[in-house]
Amino acid sequence: MTKTRRFVISSTLATAALVLQSFDIGLGNLVLGSSEANAKAVLSGEVCSANVHKLTSEMTWYKSLSKAEADAEREGKLVVWVHMLGKIDGST
Amino acid sequence: MLKNDFVVGYTNIENKKYAGASGKHKPDETAVDTTNGAGPHNLQIFVLTPDGTIMTCLPGYWKAEDLAKELTLAKQLSKVWQDKSLSLEEKQMQFSQLQLDHINSHDQAMRGRSHLQGFDLQYELKNRPNSDFFYSARAIDPVTLKTPPKNVKSVDIVMHQRLAAHPFEPYERFDVASYADYGKPIYDKHEQFLDANGKIAEGSDLGSAPMIGNTPKAHPIQTQAKRTGSRVARSTVNHALRYGIRAILH
C-alpha cells in the first residue's frame, strides 16, 4: 500500500469552502501561497480567517435546531445542520 | 445555493461520546484541503426537512462542488417526502433507490476526491476486515493486511449505501455514532505547525498542540475524575470480595 500524504482537516474551512463555492467565489481569487501547487495544498491563516469571516458574517448560523426548523418551515427551505468539534467562528 | 435555499445551523459535538478528537485550531491558523469523507467522527453535515426528517448526512469534510451535488439530491428527496400521493412505504423505497442511483452519477473525478485516507484504510483493514468499505473480506491478506485497490470502496459509495438503509429517518432517532464510524477516531495533523509547502516546520513542538474532542489532552480534569472514580470503584469491590460486605460498610 503506497503511503499517502496526511492532509489536515479543518471543519471550519470545509464549511467556508462550501459557502464560497456557493457564492461563485473560487479559492483561486484569494492569496493562497507561493505557487499554484502549494496554494492548493496549504491555505494560510490569513485566507482561513477571511473565509471564516465571510462564512459567519454573510449567513446566520442557528445554534438551536428547533428555531432553524421553524424558520425553514416559514421560508420553505431545508435545514443544513452541522455537527462539528468546536465553534463555527472559533477554534475547531 | 446554500445561502438562498437553506437555513444553516450547527451544534458543537466535542462532548458527545461518539465524537472523535483532533488538534485544536483557531480560525486564523493554517489548513489544507483533504478528501471527501475525511474526519467522519468530528464532522457530520445533515440536511433536514423542517419536520426534522433526514434527507442526507455527509460524514466528514466534503469539497464544495461535491457537497453541492448532494444538496441537490437532498432537495429532490424532500419533494418525495412531501408528496402526499405516496405511502410511507413508497417514499422509503424511493429514498433508498435514489440514494443508490446517485452513486452512478458520481464521475471518476469525484470518486478520486472521495478515496479513504491511507491511515483510515489501514485502520479499517486492521480492525474491521468485514467493513462495508471492502467488496470482499476474503481479498484482504490476513498477514500483511493488504488488499487490492479495486477491493476498496470510496466514501461516496459507502455513504449512499449506508443512507439507503435509513430511509427518511427522524434526526432524533438517527444513530450518528454507527453511521459516521469508520477510520481513525483521532486526527492530529499539526496544521498550525505547517509551512507553505505543507511540511511541519523545523523545531515545532508538536506535543504542545492543544486538542479538542474525546481525548484526555482536551479534557484533563474530566479524564482525571473518571480515572479516580473507576479506581475507587475497583478498590471497593476488591475490598468487599476479600473481607466481606461488612468490611466496606464500616
CSV table of C-alpha atoms in Angstrom, one decimal:
chain,number,residue,atom,x,y,z
A,1,MET,CA,0.0,0.0,0.0
A,2,THR,CA,1.5,3.3,-1.1
A,3,LYS,CA,1.9,5.7,1.8
A,4,THR,CA,-0.2,8.7,1.2
A,5,ARG,CA,0.3,12.2,2.4
A,6,ARG,CA,-1.6,13.0,5.5
A,7,PHE,CA,-3.7,16.1,4.9
A,8,VAL,CA,-5.0,18.2,7.7
A,9,ILE,CA,-8.7,18.8,8.4
A,10,SER,CA,-10.4,21.9,9.3
A,11,SER,CA,-14.1,21.6,9.7
A,12,THR,CA,-14.5,25.3,9.6
A,13,LEU,CA,-12.5,25.5,6.4
A,14,ALA,CA,-14.7,22.8,4.9
A,15,THR,CA,-17.8,24.7,5.5
A,16,ALA,CA,-16.2,28.0,4.5
A,17,ALA,CA,-15.1,26.5,1.2
A,18,LEU,CA,-18.7,25.3,0.7
A,19,VAL,CA,-20.1,28.8,1.2
A,20,LEU,CA,-17.5,30.4,-1.0
A,21,GLN,CA,-18.3,28.0,-3.8
A,22,SER,CA,-22.0,28.7,-3.4
A,23,PHE,CA,-21.2,32.4,-3.8
A,24,ASP,CA,-19.2,31.6,-7.0
A,25,ILE,CA,-16.1,32.7,-5.4
A,26,GLY,CA,-13.3,30.2,-6.1
A,27,LEU,CA,-10.3,29.8,-3.9
A,28,GLY,CA,-8.2,31.0,-6.8
A,29,ASN,CA,-9.3,34.5,-6.2
A,30,LEU,CA,-7.7,34.6,-2.8
A,31,VAL,CA,-4.0,34.8,-1.9
A,32,LEU,CA,-3.0,31.2,-1.3
A,33,GLY,CA,0.7,30.6,-1.4
A,34,SER,CA,3.9,30.9,-3.2
A,35,SER,CA,3.0,28.6,-6.1
A,36,GLU,CA,-0.2,27.2,-7.5
A,37,ALA,CA,0.7,23.6,-6.4
A,38,ASN,CA,1.4,24.8,-2.9
A,39,ALA,CA,-1.7,27.0,-2.9
A,40,LYS,CA,-4.0,24.0,-3.4
A,41,ALA,CA,-2.2,22.1,-0.7
A,42,VAL,CA,-1.9,24.7,2.1
A,43,LEU,CA,-4.1,27.6,3.0
A,44,SER,CA,-2.5,30.4,5.0
A,45,GLY,CA,-4.0,31.6,8.2
A,46,GLU,CA,-5.0,34.9,6.6
A,47,VAL,CA,-7.0,33.0,3.9
A,48,CYS,CA,-8.7,30.8,6.5
A,49,SER,CA,-9.5,33.8,8.6
A,50,ALA,CA,-11.1,35.6,5.7
A,51,ASN,CA,-13.0,32.5,4.7
A,52,VAL,CA,-14.4,32.1,8.2
A,53,HIS,CA,-15.3,35.7,8.4
A,54,LYS,CA,-17.2,35.6,5.2
A,55,LEU,CA,-18.9,32.4,6.2
A,56,THR,CA,-20.1,33.7,9.5
A,57,SER,CA,-20.9,37.3,8.5
A,58,GLU,CA,-22.9,36.6,5.4
A,59,MET,CA,-25.1,33.8,6.8
A,60,THR,CA,-27.0,33.4,10.0
A,61,TRP,CA,-25.9,30.3,11.8
A,62,TYR,CA,-28.5,28.9,14.1
A,63,LYS,CA,-27.5,27.2,17.3
A,64,SER,CA,-31.0,25.9,18.0
A,65,LEU,CA,-32.3,23.2,15.7
A,66,SER,CA,-35.9,23.9,16.6
A,67,LYS,CA,-35.5,27.5,15.7
A,68,ALA,CA,-33.8,26.6,12.5
A,69,GLU,CA,-36.6,24.2,11.6
A,70,ALA,CA,-39.3,26.8,12.4
A,71,ASP,CA,-37.7,29.4,10.2
A,72,ALA,CA,-37.1,26.8,7.5
A,73,GLU,CA,-40.7,25.9,7.6
A,74,ARG,CA,-41.8,29.5,7.3
A,75,GLU,CA,-39.3,30.2,4.4
A,76,GLY,CA,-40.0,27.0,2.5
A,77,LYS,CA,-36.4,25.8,2.9
A,78,LEU,CA,-34.4,22.8,4.1
A,79,VAL,CA,-32.1,22.9,7.0
A,80,VAL,CA,-28.3,22.2,6.8
A,81,TRP,CA,-27.4,21.2,10.3
A,82,VAL,CA,-23.7,20.7,11.0
A,83,HIS,CA,-22.2,18.6,13.8
A,84,MET,CA,-18.7,19.8,14.4
A,85,LEU,CA,-16.0,19.9,17.0
A,86,GLY,CA,-15.8,23.5,18.3
A,87,LYS,CA,-17.4,26.7,17.2
A,88,ILE,CA,-18.2,27.9,13.7
A,89,ASP,CA,-16.4,31.2,14.4
A,90,GLY,CA,-13.9,29.9,16.9
A,91,SER,CA,-11.5,27.1,17.4
A,92,THR,CA,-12.3,23.8,15.8
B,1,MET,CA,-27.2,27.8,-3.3
B,2,LEU,CA,-26.5,27.4,0.4
B,3,LYS,CA,-27.4,31.0,1.2
B,4,ASN,CA,-30.6,31.1,-0.9
B,5,ASP,CA,-32.1,27.6,-0.4
B,6,PHE,CA,-31.2,26.5,3.1
B,7,VAL,CA,-31.3,27.6,6.7
B,8,VAL,CA,-28.0,26.7,8.3
B,9,GLY,CA,-27.0,25.9,11.8
B,10,TYR,CA,-24.6,23.9,13.9
B,11,THR,CA,-24.0,22.2,17.2
B,12,ASN,CA,-20.7,21.6,19.0
B,13,ILE,CA,-20.2,17.8,19.5
B,14,GLU,CA,-16.9,17.9,21.4
B,15,ASN,CA,-18.6,16.4,24.5
B,16,LYS,CA,-20.5,13.7,22.6
B,17,LYS,CA,-19.4,10.2,23.2
B,18,TYR,CA,-19.3,9.4,19.5
B,19,ALA,CA,-17.2,12.4,18.7
B,20,GLY,CA,-13.6,11.9,17.7
B,21,ALA,CA,-10.7,14.1,18.5
B,22,SER,CA,-8.4,16.4,16.6
B,23,GLY,CA,-5.8,19.1,17.0
B,24,LYS,CA,-7.5,22.3,18.0
B,25,HIS,CA,-7.2,25.1,15.5
B,26,LYS,CA,-8.1,28.8,15.5
B,27,PRO,CA,-9.7,30.4,12.5
B,28,ASP,CA,-6.6,32.2,11.6
B,29,GLU,CA,-4.3,29.2,11.6
B,30,THR,CA,-3.1,27.2,8.6
B,31,ALA,CA,-5.2,24.5,7.0
B,32,VAL,CA,-5.1,22.2,4.0
B,33,ASP,CA,-7.5,20.6,1.7
B,34,THR,CA,-8.4,16.9,2.1
B,35,THR,CA,-10.5,14.1,0.7
B,36,ASN,CA,-14.3,13.8,0.8
B,37,GLY,CA,-15.4,11.9,4.0
B,38,ALA,CA,-12.2,12.6,6.0
B,39,GLY,CA,-12.8,13.2,9.7
B,40,PRO,CA,-16.2,11.5,10.0
B,41,HIS,CA,-16.2,11.3,13.8
B,42,ASN,CA,-15.6,15.1,14.0
B,43,LEU,CA,-17.9,16.5,11.4
B,44,GLN,CA,-21.3,15.4,10.1
B,45,ILE,CA,-23.4,17.5,7.7
B,46,PHE,CA,-27.1,16.8,7.9
B,47,VAL,CA,-29.8,18.1,5.5
B,48,LEU,CA,-33.2,18.0,7.2
B,49,THR,CA,-36.8,18.9,6.3
B,50,PRO,CA,-38.4,21.4,8.7
B,51,ASP,CA,-40.1,18.4,10.5
B,52,GLY,CA,-36.7,17.0,11.4
B,53,THR,CA,-36.5,14.2,8.8
B,54,ILE,CA,-33.1,13.4,7.4
B,55,MET,CA,-32.7,13.8,3.7
B,56,THR,CA,-28.9,13.1,3.8
B,57,CYS,CA,-26.0,13.1,6.1
B,58,LEU,CA,-22.5,13.7,4.8
B,59,PRO,CA,-19.7,12.3,7.1
B,60,GLY,CA,-16.6,14.4,7.5
B,61,TYR,CA,-15.2,17.0,5.1
B,62,TRP,CA,-16.7,17.4,1.6
B,63,LYS,CA,-15.4,19.5,-1.2
B,64,ALA,CA,-17.8,22.3,-2.1
B,65,GLU,CA,-18.6,21.1,-5.6
B,66,ASP,CA,-19.4,17.6,-4.4
B,67,LEU,CA,-21.4,18.8,-1.5
B,68,ALA,CA,-23.5,20.9,-3.9
B,69,LYS,CA,-24.4,17.8,-5.8
B,70,GLU,CA,-25.6,16.1,-2.6
B,71,LEU,CA,-27.6,19.2,-1.6
B,72,THR,CA,-29.3,19.0,-4.9
B,73,LEU,CA,-30.2,15.3,-4.2
B,74,ALA,CA,-31.5,16.3,-0.8
B,75,LYS,CA,-33.8,18.8,-2.4
B,76,GLN,CA,-35.1,16.1,-4.7
B,77,LEU,CA,-35.6,13.8,-1.8
B,78,SER,CA,-37.6,16.4,0.1
B,79,LYS,CA,-40.1,16.5,-2.8
B,80,VAL,CA,-40.6,12.8,-2.5
B,81,TRP,CA,-41.0,13.2,1.3
B,82,GLN,CA,-43.6,15.9,0.9
B,83,ASP,CA,-45.5,14.0,-1.9
B,84,LYS,CA,-48.9,13.3,-0.4
B,85,SER,CA,-49.8,10.9,-3.2
B,86,LEU,CA,-47.2,8.4,-1.9
B,87,SER,CA,-47.5,6.0,1.0
B,88,LEU,CA,-44.7,5.9,3.6
B,89,GLU,CA,-43.5,2.6,2.2
B,90,GLU,CA,-43.4,4.0,-1.3
B,91,LYS,CA,-41.5,7.1,-0.1
B,92,GLN,CA,-39.0,4.9,1.7
B,93,MET,CA,-38.4,2.8,-1.3
B,94,GLN,CA,-37.8,5.8,-3.5
B,95,PHE,CA,-35.4,7.3,-0.9
B,96,SER,CA,-33.3,4.1,-0.9
B,97,GLN,CA,-33.3,3.8,-4.7
B,98,LEU,CA,-32.4,7.4,-5.3
B,99,GLN,CA,-29.5,7.2,-2.8
B,100,LEU,CA,-28.2,4.1,-4.6
B,101,ASP,CA,-28.8,5.6,-8.1
B,102,HIS,CA,-26.8,8.7,-7.1
B,103,ILE,CA,-23.7,6.6,-6.8
B,104,ASN,CA,-23.8,6.0,-10.6
B,105,SER,CA,-24.0,9.8,-11.2
B,106,HIS,CA,-20.6,10.3,-9.4
B,107,ASP,CA,-17.9,10.7,-12.1
B,108,GLN,CA,-14.4,9.3,-11.8
B,109,ALA,CA,-13.1,12.7,-10.6
B,110,MET,CA,-15.5,12.7,-7.7
B,111,ARG,CA,-14.5,9.1,-6.8
B,112,GLY,CA,-10.9,10.2,-6.9
B,113,ARG,CA,-11.7,13.0,-4.4
B,114,SER,CA,-13.6,10.5,-2.2
B,115,HIS,CA,-11.0,7.8,-1.5
B,116,LEU,CA,-10.3,6.8,2.1
B,117,GLN,CA,-7.3,8.5,3.7
B,118,GLY,CA,-4.4,6.0,3.9
B,119,PHE,CA,-4.4,5.8,7.7
B,120,ASP,CA,-8.2,5.4,7.7
B,121,LEU,CA,-7.9,2.5,5.2
B,122,GLN,CA,-5.2,0.9,7.4
B,123,TYR,CA,-7.4,1.3,10.4
B,124,GLU,CA,-10.3,-0.5,8.6
B,125,LEU,CA,-8.0,-3.3,7.4
B,126,LYS,CA,-6.6,-3.9,10.8
B,127,ASN,CA,-9.7,-3.5,12.9
B,128,ARG,CA,-12.6,-4.2,10.6
B,129,PRO,CA,-11.8,-6.7,7.8
B,130,ASN,CA,-15.6,-7.2,7.4
B,131,SER,CA,-16.1,-3.5,6.9
B,132,ASP,CA,-18.6,-2.3,4.3
B,133,PHE,CA,-15.7,-0.4,2.8
B,134,PHE,CA,-14.4,-3.7,1.3
B,135,TYR,CA,-16.2,-5.5,-1.5
B,136,SER,CA,-14.8,-8.8,-0.2
B,137,ALA,CA,-13.2,-9.6,3.1
B,138,ARG,CA,-11.5,-12.6,1.5
B,139,ALA,CA,-9.5,-10.3,-0.7
B,140,ILE,CA,-7.7,-9.0,2.4
B,141,ASP,CA,-4.4,-10.7,3.2
B,142,PRO,CA,-4.7,-11.5,7.0
B,143,VAL,CA,-1.0,-11.5,7.5
B,144,THR,CA,0.1,-8.4,5.5
B,145,LEU,CA,-3.3,-6.6,5.9
B,146,LYS,CA,-3.1,-5.6,2.3
B,147,THR,CA,-5.9,-5.6,-0.3
B,148,PRO,CA,-6.1,-4.6,-4.0
B,149,PRO,CA,-7.3,-1.0,-4.5
B,150,LYS,CA,-10.2,-2.4,-6.5
B,151,ASN,CA,-11.5,-4.1,-3.4
B,152,VAL,CA,-11.9,-0.7,-1.6
B,153,LYS,CA,-14.9,1.4,-2.0
B,154,SER,CA,-14.7,5.2,-1.9
B,155,VAL,CA,-16.5,7.1,0.8
B,156,ASP,CA,-19.2,8.5,-1.5
B,157,ILE,CA,-20.3,4.9,-2.3
B,158,VAL,CA,-20.4,3.8,1.3
B,159,MET,CA,-22.2,7.0,2.3
B,160,HIS,CA,-25.1,6.4,-0.1
B,161,GLN,CA,-25.2,2.7,0.8
B,162,ARG,CA,-25.4,3.4,4.5
B,163,LEU,CA,-28.1,6.1,3.9
B,164,ALA,CA,-30.2,3.8,1.8
B,165,ALA,CA,-30.6,1.6,4.8
B,166,HIS,CA,-32.1,4.6,6.8
B,167,PRO,CA,-34.9,6.0,4.6
B,168,PHE,CA,-36.4,9.2,5.8
B,169,GLU,CA,-35.3,8.6,9.4
B,170,PRO,CA,-36.1,11.2,12.1
B,171,TYR,CA,-33.0,13.1,13.1
B,172,GLU,CA,-33.7,12.4,16.8
B,173,ARG,CA,-33.6,8.7,16.3
B,174,PHE,CA,-30.6,8.6,13.9
B,175,ASP,CA,-27.6,6.5,15.1
B,176,VAL,CA,-24.9,9.0,14.2
B,177,ALA,CA,-22.3,7.0,16.1
B,178,SER,CA,-22.7,4.0,13.9
B,179,TYR,CA,-23.3,5.9,10.7
B,180,ALA,CA,-20.1,8.0,11.0
B,181,ASP,CA,-17.9,5.3,12.3
B,182,TYR,CA,-15.1,4.5,10.1
B,183,GLY,CA,-11.4,5.2,10.1
B,184,LYS,CA,-9.3,6.5,12.9
B,185,PRO,CA,-11.1,8.2,15.8
B,186,ILE,CA,-8.2,10.7,16.4
B,187,TYR,CA,-6.8,13.1,14.0
B,188,ASP,CA,-3.7,15.1,14.8
B,189,LYS,CA,-2.3,16.8,11.7
B,190,HIS,CA,-0.4,19.6,13.4
B,191,GLU,CA,-1.9,22.2,10.9
B,192,GLN,CA,-0.6,25.1,13.0
B,193,PHE,CA,2.9,23.9,12.5
B,194,LEU,CA,2.8,23.6,8.7
B,195,ASP,CA,4.9,25.7,6.4
B,196,ALA,CA,3.7,26.9,2.9
B,197,ASN,CA,4.8,23.6,1.5
B,198,GLY,CA,2.6,21.6,3.8
B,199,LYS,CA,5.5,20.2,5.8
B,200,ILE,CA,5.9,20.5,9.5
B,201,ALA,CA,8.2,23.4,10.3
B,202,GLU,CA,11.6,22.6,11.8
B,203,GLY,CA,11.7,23.0,15.6
B,204,SER,CA,7.9,22.7,16.1
B,205,ASP,CA,6.9,21.5,19.5
B,206,LEU,CA,4.1,19.0,18.4
B,207,GLY,CA,3.5,17.9,21.9
B,208,SER,CA,2.3,21.4,22.9
B,209,ALA,CA,-0.5,21.4,20.4
B,210,PRO,CA,-4.0,21.8,22.0
B,211,MET,CA,-6.6,19.1,21.3
B,212,ILE,CA,-10.4,19.1,21.0
B,213,GLY,CA,-12.9,16.3,21.3
B,214,ASN,CA,-12.7,12.9,23.0
B,215,THR,CA,-9.1,12.8,24.2
B,216,PRO,CA,-7.6,13.2,27.6
B,217,LYS,CA,-5.5,16.0,26.3
B,218,ALA,CA,-8.6,18.0,25.6
B,219,HIS,CA,-10.4,17.2,29.0
B,220,PRO,CA,-7.7,16.7,31.6
B,221,ILE,CA,-10.0,17.4,34.6
B,222,GLN,CA,-12.8,15.3,33.4
B,223,THR,CA,-10.4,12.4,32.5
B,224,GLN,CA,-8.8,12.5,36.0
B,225,ALA,CA,-12.2,12.5,37.7
B,226,LYS,CA,-13.2,9.5,35.6
B,227,ARG,CA,-10.0,7.7,36.4
B,228,THR,CA,-10.3,8.4,40.1
B,229,GLY,CA,-13.8,7.2,40.1
B,230,SER,CA,-13.0,3.9,38.5
B,231,ARG,CA,-10.1,3.4,40.8
B,232,VAL,CA,-12.3,3.9,43.9
B,233,ALA,CA,-14.9,1.6,42.5
B,234,ARG,CA,-12.4,-1.2,41.8
B,235,SER,CA,-10.8,-0.8,45.2
B,236,THR,CA,-14.2,-1.0,46.9
B,237,VAL,CA,-15.2,-4.1,45.0
B,238,ASN,CA,-11.9,-5.8,45.7
B,239,HIS,CA,-12.1,-5.0,49.4
B,240,ALA,CA,-15.7,-6.4,49.6
B,241,LEU,CA,-14.7,-9.6,47.9
B,242,ARG,CA,-11.8,-10.1,50.3
B,243,TYR,CA,-13.2,-9.1,53.6
B,244,GLY,CA,-17.0,-9.3,53.1
B,245,ILE,CA,-19.7,-6.7,52.7
B,246,ARG,CA,-19.4,-5.6,56.4
B,247,ALA,CA,-15.9,-4.5,55.8
B,248,ILE,CA,-16.9,-1.8,53.4
B,249,LEU,CA,-19.9,-0.8,55.5
B,250,HIS,CA,-17.7,0.1,58.5
